[in-house]
Amino acid sequence: MKKGRPNLIKAIRGRRTKGDEEYAKPFFKWAGGKSQLLYEFDPRFPKTLETGDLVRYVEPFVGGGAVFFYIAQLYPIKEAVICDVNSELILTWKVVKQDVKTLIRLLQELQDAYDTRTEAERLNLFYQVRDDLNREKQSFDYNTYGDHTIQRASQLLFLNRTCFNGLFRLNSKGEFNVPFGKYKNPNIVQEKNLLMASNLLTHTTIIQGDFTTCLEYVDRSSFVYLDPPYRPLNKTSSFTSYSQEGFSEQDQLRLRDFYGAVANTGAKVMLSNSDPRNEDPADHFFDDLYKDFLIERVLAKRFINSVGEKRGDINELIIRNYQD
């Protein structure tokens, strides 16, 4: 691994120490984020990404953006396209790009309000912001950017940094439903990181929509990374509510077709997903689906489980249409 990469991985994983070089890292806490797998991804990225032959990076399921932040700060790409179906998430990415200083000011107001309250008052503040966010959802104009957009982004980041485990979860109505996290000293503002992130987004196109909308941005000079909502390992591991629509097995089949279409453009494409053989050795769903491509299994940590002993090392899949 080349110089600079270990420090960047530490930064993205939130383990940067004093004296480490400063890097932008995800501003959203995101369950299922790929910071833990960067050590596995790095040697599997296309060699032509390093040489500058691949000039565009495309990520149709950006989430918290751990892979985007890694690639944008280490590789000589000229532009990026990031997309997600989650309208709240994409709204916040756009505000960080376009109005980061106003966002920081609003977050500082929320930080001050939180810091000066007792724990009981902090709980009331949290649920007041959450209720306001959910109540305004039905009439909120996601298509027109304005002051209301920046205000909503500040509410989302405040909730993300003060809720239980930093989860982002929506119910079937699209309402944020994670409870209060009882943090004593949360860093709600993160001014320096937001400013660095905003700078990185200068040459980035941000899209809200289905992953298929990204195909028009893909050509043979592109590298595409796909990180879809994972297929549940079993019937009880159903934390898939990053968007109210969910991601069905039929969507996995649509994604396979999209993967093939991307590969046909001559682009380099890599996909990660859960390995169903962790639970059922006879489940070859992804092996069959992507039988024409390179499939590898790597170890990763499973953190999302209500039963502590069921967290730990599991296999995850990395699927590529190239082998360097």
mmCIF file with all atom_site columns, N, CA and C in Angstrom, residues 101-167:
data_model
loop_
_atom_site.group_PDB
_atom_site.id
_atom_site.type_symbol
_atom_site.label_atom_id
_atom_site.label_alt_id
_atom_site.label_comp_id
_atom_site.label_asym_id
_atom_site.label_entity_id
_atom_site.label_seq_id
_atom_site.pdbx_PDB_ins_code
_atom_site.Cartn_x
_atom_site.Cartn_y
_atom_site.Cartn_z
_atom_site.occupancy
_atom_site.B_iso_or_equiv
_atom_site.pdbx_formal_charge
_atom_site.auth_seq_id
_atom_site.auth_comp_id
_atom_site.auth_asym_id
_atom_site.auth_atom_id
_atom_site.pdbx_PDB_model_num
ATOM 1   N N  . LYS A 1 101 ? -20.834 26.870 4.337  1.00 0.00 ? 101 LYS A N  1
ATOM 2   C CA . LYS A 1 101 ? -20.649 27.833 5.435  1.00 0.00 ? 101 LYS A CA 1
ATOM 3   C C  . LYS A 1 101 ? -21.965 28.139 6.153  1.00 0.00 ? 101 LYS A C  1
ATOM 4   N N  . THR A 1 102 ? -23.052 28.244 5.393  1.00 0.00 ? 102 THR A N  1
ATOM 5   C CA . THR A 1 102 ? -24.360 28.435 6.033  1.00 0.00 ? 102 THR A CA 1
ATOM 6   C C  . THR A 1 102 ? -24.742 27.198 6.837  1.00 0.00 ? 102 THR A C  1
ATOM 7   N N  . LEU A 1 103 ? -24.457 26.028 6.284  1.00 0.00 ? 103 LEU A N  1
ATOM 8   C CA . LEU A 1 103 ? -24.724 24.775 6.997  1.00 0.00 ? 103 LEU A CA 1
ATOM 9   C C  . LEU A 1 103 ? -23.954 24.733 8.314  1.00 0.00 ? 103 LEU A C  1
ATOM 10  N N  . ILE A 1 104 ? -22.702 25.112 8.295  1.00 0.00 ? 104 ILE A N  1
ATOM 11  C CA . ILE A 1 104 ? -21.883 25.122 9.509  1.00 0.00 ? 104 ILE A CA 1
ATOM 12  C C  . ILE A 1 104 ? -22.471 26.073 10.546 1.00 0.00 ? 104 ILE A C  1
ATOM 13  N N  . ARG A 1 105 ? -22.939 27.228 10.103 1.00 0.00 ? 105 ARG A N  1
ATOM 14  C CA . ARG A 1 105 ? -23.545 28.187 11.042 1.00 0.00 ? 105 ARG A CA 1
ATOM 15  C C  . ARG A 1 105 ? -24.781 27.589 11.719 1.00 0.00 ? 105 ARG A C  1
ATOM 16  N N  . LEU A 1 106 ? -25.633 26.923 10.948 1.00 0.00 ? 106 LEU A N  1
ATOM 17  C CA . LEU A 1 106 ? -26.833 26.310 11.519 1.00 0.00 ? 106 LEU A CA 1
ATOM 18  C C  . LEU A 1 106 ? -26.478 25.167 12.466 1.00 0.00 ? 106 LEU A C  1
ATOM 19  N N  . LEU A 1 107 ? -25.475 24.399 12.113 1.00 0.00 ? 107 LEU A N  1
ATOM 20  C CA . LEU A 1 107 ? -25.033 23.311 12.987 1.00 0.00 ? 107 LEU A CA 1
ATOM 21  C C  . LEU A 1 107 ? -24.441 23.854 14.282 1.00 0.00 ? 107 LEU A C  1
ATOM 22  N N  . GLN A 1 108 ? -23.746 24.981 14.195 1.00 0.00 ? 108 GLN A N  1
ATOM 23  C CA . GLN A 1 108 ? -23.185 25.592 15.405 1.00 0.00 ? 108 GLN A CA 1
ATOM 24  C C  . GLN A 1 108 ? -24.301 26.050 16.344 1.00 0.00 ? 108 GLN A C  1
ATOM 25  N N  . GLU A 1 109 ? -25.377 26.557 15.784 1.00 0.00 ? 109 GLU A N  1
ATOM 26  C CA . GLU A 1 109 ? -26.526 26.948 16.613 1.00 0.00 ? 109 GLU A CA 1
ATOM 27  C C  . GLU A 1 109 ? -27.110 25.728 17.331 1.00 0.00 ? 109 GLU A C  1
ATOM 28  N N  . LEU A 1 110 ? -27.203 24.612 16.630 1.00 0.00 ? 110 LEU A N  1
ATOM 29  C CA . LEU A 1 110 ? -27.707 23.386 17.242 1.00 0.00 ? 110 LEU A CA 1
ATOM 30  C C  . LEU A 1 110 ? -26.717 22.851 18.279 1.00 0.00 ? 110 LEU A C  1
ATOM 31  N N  . GLN A 1 111 ? -25.412 22.956 17.980 1.00 0.00 ? 111 GLN A N  1
ATOM 32  C CA . GLN A 1 111 ? -24.386 22.538 18.944 1.00 0.00 ? 111 GLN A CA 1
ATOM 33  C C  . GLN A 1 111 ? -24.509 23.345 20.236 1.00 0.00 ? 111 GLN A C  1
ATOM 34  N N  . ASP A 1 112 ? -24.652 24.656 20.100 1.00 0.00 ? 112 ASP A N  1
ATOM 35  C CA . ASP A 1 112 ? -24.766 25.524 21.281 1.00 0.00 ? 112 ASP A CA 1
ATOM 36  C C  . ASP A 1 112 ? -26.021 25.190 22.080 1.00 0.00 ? 112 ASP A C  1
ATOM 37  N N  . ALA A 1 113 ? -27.119 24.940 21.382 1.00 0.00 ? 113 ALA A N  1
ATOM 38  C CA . ALA A 1 113 ? -28.369 24.605 22.070 1.00 0.00 ? 113 ALA A CA 1
ATOM 39  C C  . ALA A 1 113 ? -28.240 23.285 22.816 1.00 0.00 ? 113 ALA A C  1
ATOM 40  N N  . TYR A 1 114 ? -27.558 22.323 22.205 1.00 0.00 ? 114 TYR A N  1
ATOM 41  C CA . TYR A 1 114 ? -27.372 21.000 22.823 1.00 0.00 ? 114 TYR A CA 1
ATOM 42  C C  . TYR A 1 114 ? -26.448 21.100 24.044 1.00 0.00 ? 114 TYR A C  1
ATOM 43  N N  . ASP A 1 115 ? -25.331 21.821 23.891 1.00 0.00 ? 115 ASP A N  1
ATOM 44  C CA . ASP A 1 115 ? -24.317 21.859 24.944 1.00 0.00 ? 115 ASP A CA 1
ATOM 45  C C  . ASP A 1 115 ? -24.799 22.547 26.211 1.00 0.00 ? 115 ASP A C  1
ATOM 46  N N  . THR A 1 116 ? -25.744 23.465 26.091 1.00 0.00 ? 116 THR A N  1
ATOM 47  C CA . THR A 1 116 ? -26.185 24.237 27.256 1.00 0.00 ? 116 THR A CA 1
ATOM 48  C C  . THR A 1 116 ? -27.390 23.623 27.955 1.00 0.00 ? 116 THR A C  1
ATOM 49  N N  . ARG A 1 117 ? -27.818 22.448 27.543 1.00 0.00 ? 117 ARG A N  1
ATOM 50  C CA . ARG A 1 117 ? -28.997 21.812 28.124 1.00 0.00 ? 117 ARG A CA 1
ATOM 51  C C  . ARG A 1 117 ? -28.626 20.636 29.021 1.00 0.00 ? 117 ARG A C  1
ATOM 52  N N  . THR A 1 118 ? -29.531 20.326 29.947 1.00 0.00 ? 118 THR A N  1
ATOM 53  C CA . THR A 1 118 ? -29.396 19.117 30.745 1.00 0.00 ? 118 THR A CA 1
ATOM 54  C C  . THR A 1 118 ? -29.715 17.915 29.860 1.00 0.00 ? 118 THR A C  1
ATOM 55  N N  . GLU A 1 119 ? -29.462 16.710 30.367 1.00 0.00 ? 119 GLU A N  1
ATOM 56  C CA . GLU A 1 119 ? -29.732 15.516 29.557 1.00 0.00 ? 119 GLU A CA 1
ATOM 57  C C  . GLU A 1 119 ? -31.208 15.415 29.194 1.00 0.00 ? 119 GLU A C  1
ATOM 58  N N  . ALA A 1 120 ? -32.082 15.735 30.140 1.00 0.00 ? 120 ALA A N  1
ATOM 59  C CA . ALA A 1 120 ? -33.523 15.683 29.847 1.00 0.00 ? 120 ALA A CA 1
ATOM 60  C C  . ALA A 1 120 ? -33.900 16.711 28.790 1.00 0.00 ? 120 ALA A C  1
ATOM 61  N N  . GLU A 1 121 ? -33.280 17.883 28.864 1.00 0.00 ? 121 GLU A N  1
ATOM 62  C CA . GLU A 1 121 ? -33.565 18.926 27.870 1.00 0.00 ? 121 GLU A CA 1
ATOM 63  C C  . GLU A 1 121 ? -32.984 18.566 26.510 1.00 0.00 ? 121 GLU A C  1
ATOM 64  N N  . ARG A 1 122 ? -31.837 17.875 26.514 1.00 0.00 ? 122 ARG A N  1
ATOM 65  C CA . ARG A 1 122 ? -31.256 17.417 25.246 1.00 0.00 ? 122 ARG A CA 1
ATOM 66  C C  . ARG A 1 122 ? -32.171 16.410 24.575 1.00 0.00 ? 122 ARG A C  1
ATOM 67  N N  . LEU A 1 123 ? -32.733 15.513 25.366 1.00 0.00 ? 123 LEU A N  1
ATOM 68  C CA . LEU A 1 123 ? -33.681 14.543 24.818 1.00 0.00 ? 123 LEU A CA 1
ATOM 69  C C  . LEU A 1 123 ? -34.862 15.258 24.172 1.00 0.00 ? 123 LEU A C  1
ATOM 70  N N  . ASN A 1 124 ? -35.400 16.269 24.857 1.00 0.00 ? 124 ASN A N  1
ATOM 71  C CA . ASN A 1 124 ? -36.524 17.025 24.297 1.00 0.00 ? 124 ASN A CA 1
ATOM 72  C C  . ASN A 1 124 ? -36.137 17.738 23.011 1.00 0.00 ? 124 ASN A C  1
ATOM 73  N N  . LEU A 1 125 ? -34.915 18.296 22.977 1.00 0.00 ? 125 LEU A N  1
ATOM 74  C CA . LEU A 1 125 ? -34.437 18.963 21.767 1.00 0.00 ? 125 LEU A CA 1
ATOM 75  C C  . LEU A 1 125 ? -34.341 17.982 20.614 1.00 0.00 ? 125 LEU A C  1
ATOM 76  N N  . PHE A 1 126 ? -33.782 16.812 20.881 1.00 0.00 ? 126 PHE A N  1
ATOM 77  C CA . PHE A 1 126 ? -33.642 15.785 19.845 1.00 0.00 ? 126 PHE A CA 1
ATOM 78  C C  . PHE A 1 126 ? -34.996 15.438 19.230 1.00 0.00 ? 126 PHE A C  1
ATOM 79  N N  . TYR A 1 127 ? -35.984 15.149 20.096 1.00 0.00 ? 127 TYR A N  1
ATOM 80  C CA . TYR A 1 127 ? -37.291 14.722 19.570 1.00 0.00 ? 127 TYR A CA 1
ATOM 81  C C  . TYR A 1 127 ? -38.055 15.882 18.939 1.00 0.00 ? 127 TYR A C  1
ATOM 82  N N  . GLN A 1 128 ? -37.774 17.090 19.373 1.00 0.00 ? 128 GLN A N  1
ATOM 83  C CA . GLN A 1 128 ? -38.383 18.250 18.722 1.00 0.00 ? 128 GLN A CA 1
ATOM 84  C C  . GLN A 1 128 ? -37.872 18.375 17.285 1.00 0.00 ? 128 GLN A C  1
ATOM 85  N N  . VAL A 1 129 ? -36.542 18.246 17.115 1.00 0.00 ? 129 VAL A N  1
ATOM 86  C CA . VAL A 1 129 ? -35.959 18.328 15.771 1.00 0.00 ? 129 VAL A CA 1
ATOM 87  C C  . VAL A 1 129 ? -36.447 17.153 14.917 1.00 0.00 ? 129 VAL A C  1
ATOM 88  N N  . ARG A 1 130 ? -36.496 15.963 15.501 1.00 0.00 ? 130 ARG A N  1
ATOM 89  C CA . ARG A 1 130 ? -36.949 14.790 14.739 1.00 0.00 ? 130 ARG A CA 1
ATOM 90  C C  . ARG A 1 130 ? -38.401 14.942 14.315 1.00 0.00 ? 130 ARG A C  1
ATOM 91  N N  . ASP A 1 131 ? -39.256 15.411 15.226 1.00 0.00 ? 131 ASP A N  1
ATOM 92  C CA . ASP A 1 131 ? -40.675 15.608 14.897 1.00 0.00 ? 131 ASP A CA 1
ATOM 93  C C  . ASP A 1 131 ? -40.849 16.664 13.810 1.00 0.00 ? 131 ASP A C  1
ATOM 94  N N  . ASP A 1 132 ? -40.080 17.770 13.921 1.00 0.00 ? 132 ASP A N  1
ATOM 95  C CA . ASP A 1 132 ? -40.161 18.819 12.899 1.00 0.00 ? 132 ASP A CA 1
ATOM 96  C C  . ASP A 1 132 ? -39.758 18.266 11.536 1.00 0.00 ? 132 ASP A C  1
ATOM 97  N N  . LEU A 1 133 ? -38.685 17.487 11.505 1.00 0.00 ? 133 LEU A N  1
ATOM 98  C CA . LEU A 1 133 ? -38.195 16.904 10.258 1.00 0.00 ? 133 LEU A CA 1
ATOM 99  C C  . LEU A 1 133 ? -39.256 16.018 9.630  1.00 0.00 ? 133 LEU A C  1
ATOM 100 N N  . ASN A 1 134 ? -39.860 15.149 10.423 1.00 0.00 ? 134 ASN A N  1
ATOM 101 C CA . ASN A 1 134 ? -40.848 14.209 9.897  1.00 0.00 ? 134 ASN A CA 1
ATOM 102 C C  . ASN A 1 134 ? -42.154 14.896 9.513  1.00 0.00 ? 134 ASN A C  1
ATOM 103 N N  . ARG A 1 135 ? -42.555 15.873 10.285 1.00 0.00 ? 135 ARG A N  1
ATOM 104 C CA . ARG A 1 135 ? -43.802 16.582 10.000 1.00 0.00 ? 135 ARG A CA 1
ATOM 105 C C  . ARG A 1 135 ? -43.715 17.349 8.676  1.00 0.00 ? 135 ARG A C  1
ATOM 106 N N  . GLU A 1 136 ? -42.557 17.916 8.404  1.00 0.00 ? 136 GLU A N  1
ATOM 107 C CA . GLU A 1 136 ? -42.385 18.727 7.203  1.00 0.00 ? 136 GLU A CA 1
ATOM 108 C C  . GLU A 1 136 ? -42.149 17.896 5.943  1.00 0.00 ? 136 GLU A C  1
ATOM 109 N N  . LYS A 1 137 ? -41.942 16.609 6.116  1.00 0.00 ? 137 LYS A N  1
ATOM 110 C CA . LYS A 1 137 ? -41.589 15.768 4.968  1.00 0.00 ? 137 LYS A CA 1
ATOM 111 C C  . LYS A 1 137 ? -42.664 15.779 3.889  1.00 0.00 ? 137 LYS A C  1
ATOM 112 N N  . GLN A 1 138 ? -43.935 15.687 4.291  1.00 0.00 ? 138 GLN A N  1
ATOM 113 C CA . GLN A 1 138 ? -45.015 15.562 3.311  1.00 0.00 ? 138 GLN A CA 1
ATOM 114 C C  . GLN A 1 138 ? -45.112 16.765 2.385  1.00 0.00 ? 138 GLN A C  1
ATOM 115 N N  . SER A 1 139 ? -44.796 17.946 2.893  1.00 0.00 ? 139 SER A N  1
ATOM 116 C CA . SER A 1 139 ? -44.916 19.160 2.080  1.00 0.00 ? 139 SER A CA 1
ATOM 117 C C  . SER A 1 139 ? -43.565 19.692 1.599  1.00 0.00 ? 139 SER A C  1
ATOM 118 N N  . PHE A 1 140 ? -42.494 18.994 1.939  1.00 0.00 ? 140 PHE A N  1
ATOM 119 C CA . PHE A 1 140 ? -41.168 19.498 1.615  1.00 0.00 ? 140 PHE A CA 1
ATOM 120 C C  . PHE A 1 140 ? -40.900 19.416 0.112  1.00 0.00 ? 140 PHE A C  1
ATOM 121 N N  . ASP A 1 141 ? -40.350 20.487 -0.434 1.00 0.00 ? 141 ASP A N  1
ATOM 122 C CA . ASP A 1 141 ? -40.040 20.552 -1.867 1.00 0.00 ? 141 ASP A CA 1
ATOM 123 C C  . ASP A 1 141 ? -38.579 20.131 -2.075 1.00 0.00 ? 141 ASP A C  1
ATOM 124 N N  . TYR A 1 142 ? -38.396 18.869 -2.487 1.00 0.00 ? 142 TYR A N  1
ATOM 125 C CA . TYR A 1 142 ? -37.053 18.345 -2.713 1.00 0.00 ? 142 TYR A CA 1
ATOM 126 C C  . TYR A 1 142 ? -36.480 18.810 -4.057 1.00 0.00 ? 142 TYR A C  1
ATOM 127 N N  . ASN A 1 143 ? -37.334 19.277 -4.936 1.00 0.00 ? 143 ASN A N  1
ATOM 128 C CA . ASN A 1 143 ? -36.895 19.614 -6.295 1.00 0.00 ? 143 ASN A CA 1
ATOM 129 C C  . ASN A 1 143 ? -36.378 21.033 -6.433 1.00 0.00 ? 143 ASN A C  1
ATOM 130 N N  . THR A 1 144 ? -36.698 21.886 -5.459 1.00 0.00 ? 144 THR A N  1
ATOM 131 C CA . THR A 1 144 ? -36.258 23.284 -5.496 1.00 0.00 ? 144 THR A CA 1
ATOM 132 C C  . THR A 1 144 ? -35.265 23.524 -4.367 1.00 0.00 ? 144 THR A C  1
ATOM 133 N N  . TYR A 1 145 ? -34.074 23.969 -4.735 1.00 0.00 ? 145 TYR A N  1
ATOM 134 C CA . TYR A 1 145 ? -33.024 24.211 -3.743 1.00 0.00 ? 145 TYR A CA 1
ATOM 135 C C  . TYR A 1 145 ? -33.196 25.614 -3.151 1.00 0.00 ? 145 TYR A C  1
ATOM 136 N N  . GLY A 1 146 ? -33.072 25.725 -1.816 1.00 0.00 ? 146 GLY A N  1
ATOM 137 C CA . GLY A 1 146 ? -33.210 27.026 -1.171 1.00 0.00 ? 146 GLY A CA 1
ATOM 138 C C  . GLY A 1 146 ? -32.846 26.969 0.294  1.00 0.00 ? 146 GLY A C  1
ATOM 139 N N  . ASP A 1 147 ? -33.217 27.990 1.041  1.00 0.00 ? 147 ASP A N  1
ATOM 140 C CA . ASP A 1 147 ? -32.913 28.031 2.473  1.00 0.00 ? 147 ASP A CA 1
ATOM 141 C C  . ASP A 1 147 ? -33.514 26.842 3.209  1.00 0.00 ? 147 ASP A C  1
ATOM 142 N N  . HIS A 1 148 ? -34.703 26.396 2.761  1.00 0.00 ? 148 HIS A N  1
ATOM 143 C CA . HIS A 1 148 ? -35.347 25.251 3.417  1.00 0.00 ? 148 HIS A CA 1
ATOM 144 C C  . HIS A 1 148 ? -34.506 23.985 3.249  1.00 0.00 ? 148 HIS A C  1
ATOM 145 N N  . THR A 1 149 ? -33.769 23.902 2.144  1.00 0.00 ? 149 THR A N  1
ATOM 146 C CA . THR A 1 149 ? -32.908 22.747 1.897  1.00 0.00 ? 149 THR A CA 1
ATOM 147 C C  . THR A 1 149 ? -31.753 22.723 2.886  1.00 0.00 ? 149 THR A C  1
ATOM 148 N N  . ILE A 1 150 ? -31.136 23.869 3.100  1.00 0.00 ? 150 ILE A N  1
ATOM 149 C CA . ILE A 1 150 ? -29.999 23.951 4.015  1.00 0.00 ? 150 ILE A CA 1
ATOM 150 C C  . ILE A 1 150 ? -30.457 23.670 5.449  1.00 0.00 ? 150 ILE A C  1
ATOM 151 N N  . GLN A 1 151 ? -31.623 24.188 5.817  1.00 0.00 ? 151 GLN A N  1
ATOM 152 C CA . GLN A 1 151 ? -32.172 23.955 7.152  1.00 0.00 ? 151 GLN A CA 1
ATOM 153 C C  . GLN A 1 151 ? -32.399 22.462 7.389  1.00 0.00 ? 151 GLN A C  1
ATOM 154 N N  . ARG A 1 152 ? -32.942 21.796 6.394  1.00 0.00 ? 152 ARG A N  1
ATOM 155 C CA . ARG A 1 152 ? -33.223 20.357 6.549  1.00 0.00 ? 152 ARG A CA 1
ATOM 156 C C  . ARG A 1 152 ? -31.924 19.553 6.653  1.00 0.00 ? 152 ARG A C  1
ATOM 157 N N  . ALA A 1 153 ? -30.916 19.945 5.883  1.00 0.00 ? 153 ALA A N  1
ATOM 158 C CA . ALA A 1 153 ? -29.627 19.261 5.968  1.00 0.00 ? 153 ALA A CA 1
ATOM 159 C C  . ALA A 1 153 ? -29.034 19.395 7.368  1.00 0.00 ? 153 ALA A C  1
ATOM 160 N N  . SER A 1 154 ? -29.173 20.573 7.979  1.00 0.00 ? 154 SER A N  1
ATOM 161 C CA . SER A 1 154 ? -28.649 20.760 9.337  1.00 0.00 ? 154 SER A CA 1
ATOM 162 C C  . SER A 1 154 ? -29.401 19.878 10.333 1.00 0.00 ? 154 SER A C  1
ATOM 163 N N  . GLN A 1 155 ? -30.704 19.731 10.158 1.00 0.00 ? 155 GLN A N  1
ATOM 164 C CA . GLN A 1 155 ? -31.489 18.860 11.038 1.00 0.00 ? 155 GLN A CA 1
ATOM 165 C C  . GLN A 1 155 ? -31.066 17.399 10.882 1.00 0.00 ? 155 GLN A C  1
ATOM 166 N N  . LEU A 1 156 ? -30.858 16.982 9.647  1.00 0.00 ? 156 LEU A N  1
ATOM 167 C CA . LEU A 1 156 ? -30.459 15.596 9.386  1.00 0.00 ? 156 LEU A CA 1
ATOM 168 C C  . LEU A 1 156 ? -29.101 15.286 10.005 1.00 0.00 ? 156 LEU A C  1
ATOM 169 N N  . LEU A 1 157 ? -28.141 16.192 9.850  1.00 0.00 ? 157 LEU A N  1
ATOM 170 C CA . LEU A 1 157 ? -26.822 15.954 10.418 1.00 0.00 ? 157 LEU A CA 1
ATOM 171 C C  . LEU A 1 157 ? -26.855 16.001 11.940 1.00 0.00 ? 157 LEU A C  1
ATOM 172 N N  . PHE A 1 158 ? -27.656 16.895 12.497 1.00 0.00 ? 158 PHE A N  1
ATOM 173 C CA . PHE A 1 158 ? -27.801 16.947 13.957 1.00 0.00 ? 158 PHE A CA 1
ATOM 174 C C  . PHE A 1 158 ? -28.346 15.616 14.483 1.00 0.00 ? 158 PHE A C  1
ATOM 175 N N  . LEU A 1 159 ? -29.396 15.111 13.856 1.00 0.00 ? 159 LEU A N  1
ATOM 176 C CA . LEU A 1 159 ? -29.979 13.844 14.284 1.00 0.00 ? 159 LEU A CA 1
ATOM 177 C C  . LEU A 1 159 ? -28.998 12.688 14.099 1.00 0.00 ? 159 LEU A C  1
ATOM 178 N N  . ASN A 1 160 ? -28.276 12.692 12.982 1.00 0.00 ? 160 ASN A N  1
ATOM 179 C CA . ASN A 1 160 ? -27.324 11.629 12.698 1.00 0.00 ? 160 ASN A CA 1
ATOM 180 C C  . ASN A 1 160 ? -26.217 11.570 13.751 1.00 0.00 ? 160 ASN A C  1
ATOM 181 N N  . ARG A 1 161 ? -25.843 12.731 14.299 1.00 0.00 ? 161 ARG A N  1
ATOM 182 C CA . ARG A 1 161 ? -24.733 12.786 15.252 1.00 0.00 ? 161 ARG A CA 1
ATOM 183 C C  . ARG A 1 161 ? -25.173 12.687 16.707 1.00 0.00 ? 161 ARG A C  1
ATOM 184 N N  . THR A 1 162 ? -26.481 12.686 16.943 1.00 0.00 ? 162 THR A N  1
ATOM 185 C CA . THR A 1 162 ? -26.968 12.590 18.322 1.00 0.00 ? 162 THR A CA 1
ATOM 186 C C  . THR A 1 162 ? -27.917 11.414 18.536 1.00 0.00 ? 162 THR A C  1
ATOM 187 N N  . CYS A 1 163 ? -28.229 10.658 17.479 1.00 0.00 ? 163 CYS A N  1
ATOM 188 C CA . CYS A 1 163 ? -29.151 9.537  17.630 1.00 0.00 ? 163 CYS A CA 1
ATOM 189 C C  . CYS A 1 163 ? -28.411 8.273  18.056 1.00 0.00 ? 163 CYS A C  1
ATOM 190 N N  . PHE A 1 164 ? -29.133 7.242  18.384 1.00 0.00 ? 164 PHE A N  1
ATOM 191 C CA . PHE A 1 164 ? -28.571 5.982  18.851 1.00 0.00 ? 164 PHE A CA 1
ATOM 192 C C  . PHE A 1 164 ? -27.682 5.347  17.780 1.00 0.00 ? 164 PHE A C  1
ATOM 193 N N  . ASN A 1 165 ? -26.411 5.123  18.124 1.00 0.00 ? 165 ASN A N  1
ATOM 194 C CA . ASN A 1 165 ? -25.436 4.460  17.248 1.00 0.00 ? 165 ASN A CA 1
ATOM 195 C C  . ASN A 1 165 ? -25.177 5.187  15.937 1.00 0.00 ? 165 ASN A C  1
ATOM 196 N N  . GLY A 1 166 ? -25.626 6.427  15.816 1.00 0.00 ? 166 GLY A N  1
ATOM 197 C CA . GLY A 1 166 ? -25.401 7.150  14.573 1.00 0.00 ? 166 GLY A CA 1
ATOM 198 C C  . GLY A 1 166 ? -26.032 6.495  13.366 1.00 0.00 ? 166 GLY A C  1
ATOM 199 N N  . LEU A 1 167 ? -27.175 5.866  13.565 1.00 0.00 ? 167 LEU A N  1
ATOM 200 C CA . LEU A 1 167 ? -27.835 5.172  12.457 1.00 0.00 ? 167 LEU A CA 1
ATOM 201 C C  . LEU A 1 167 ? -28.628 6.147  11.586 1.00 0.00 ? 167 LEU A C  1
#
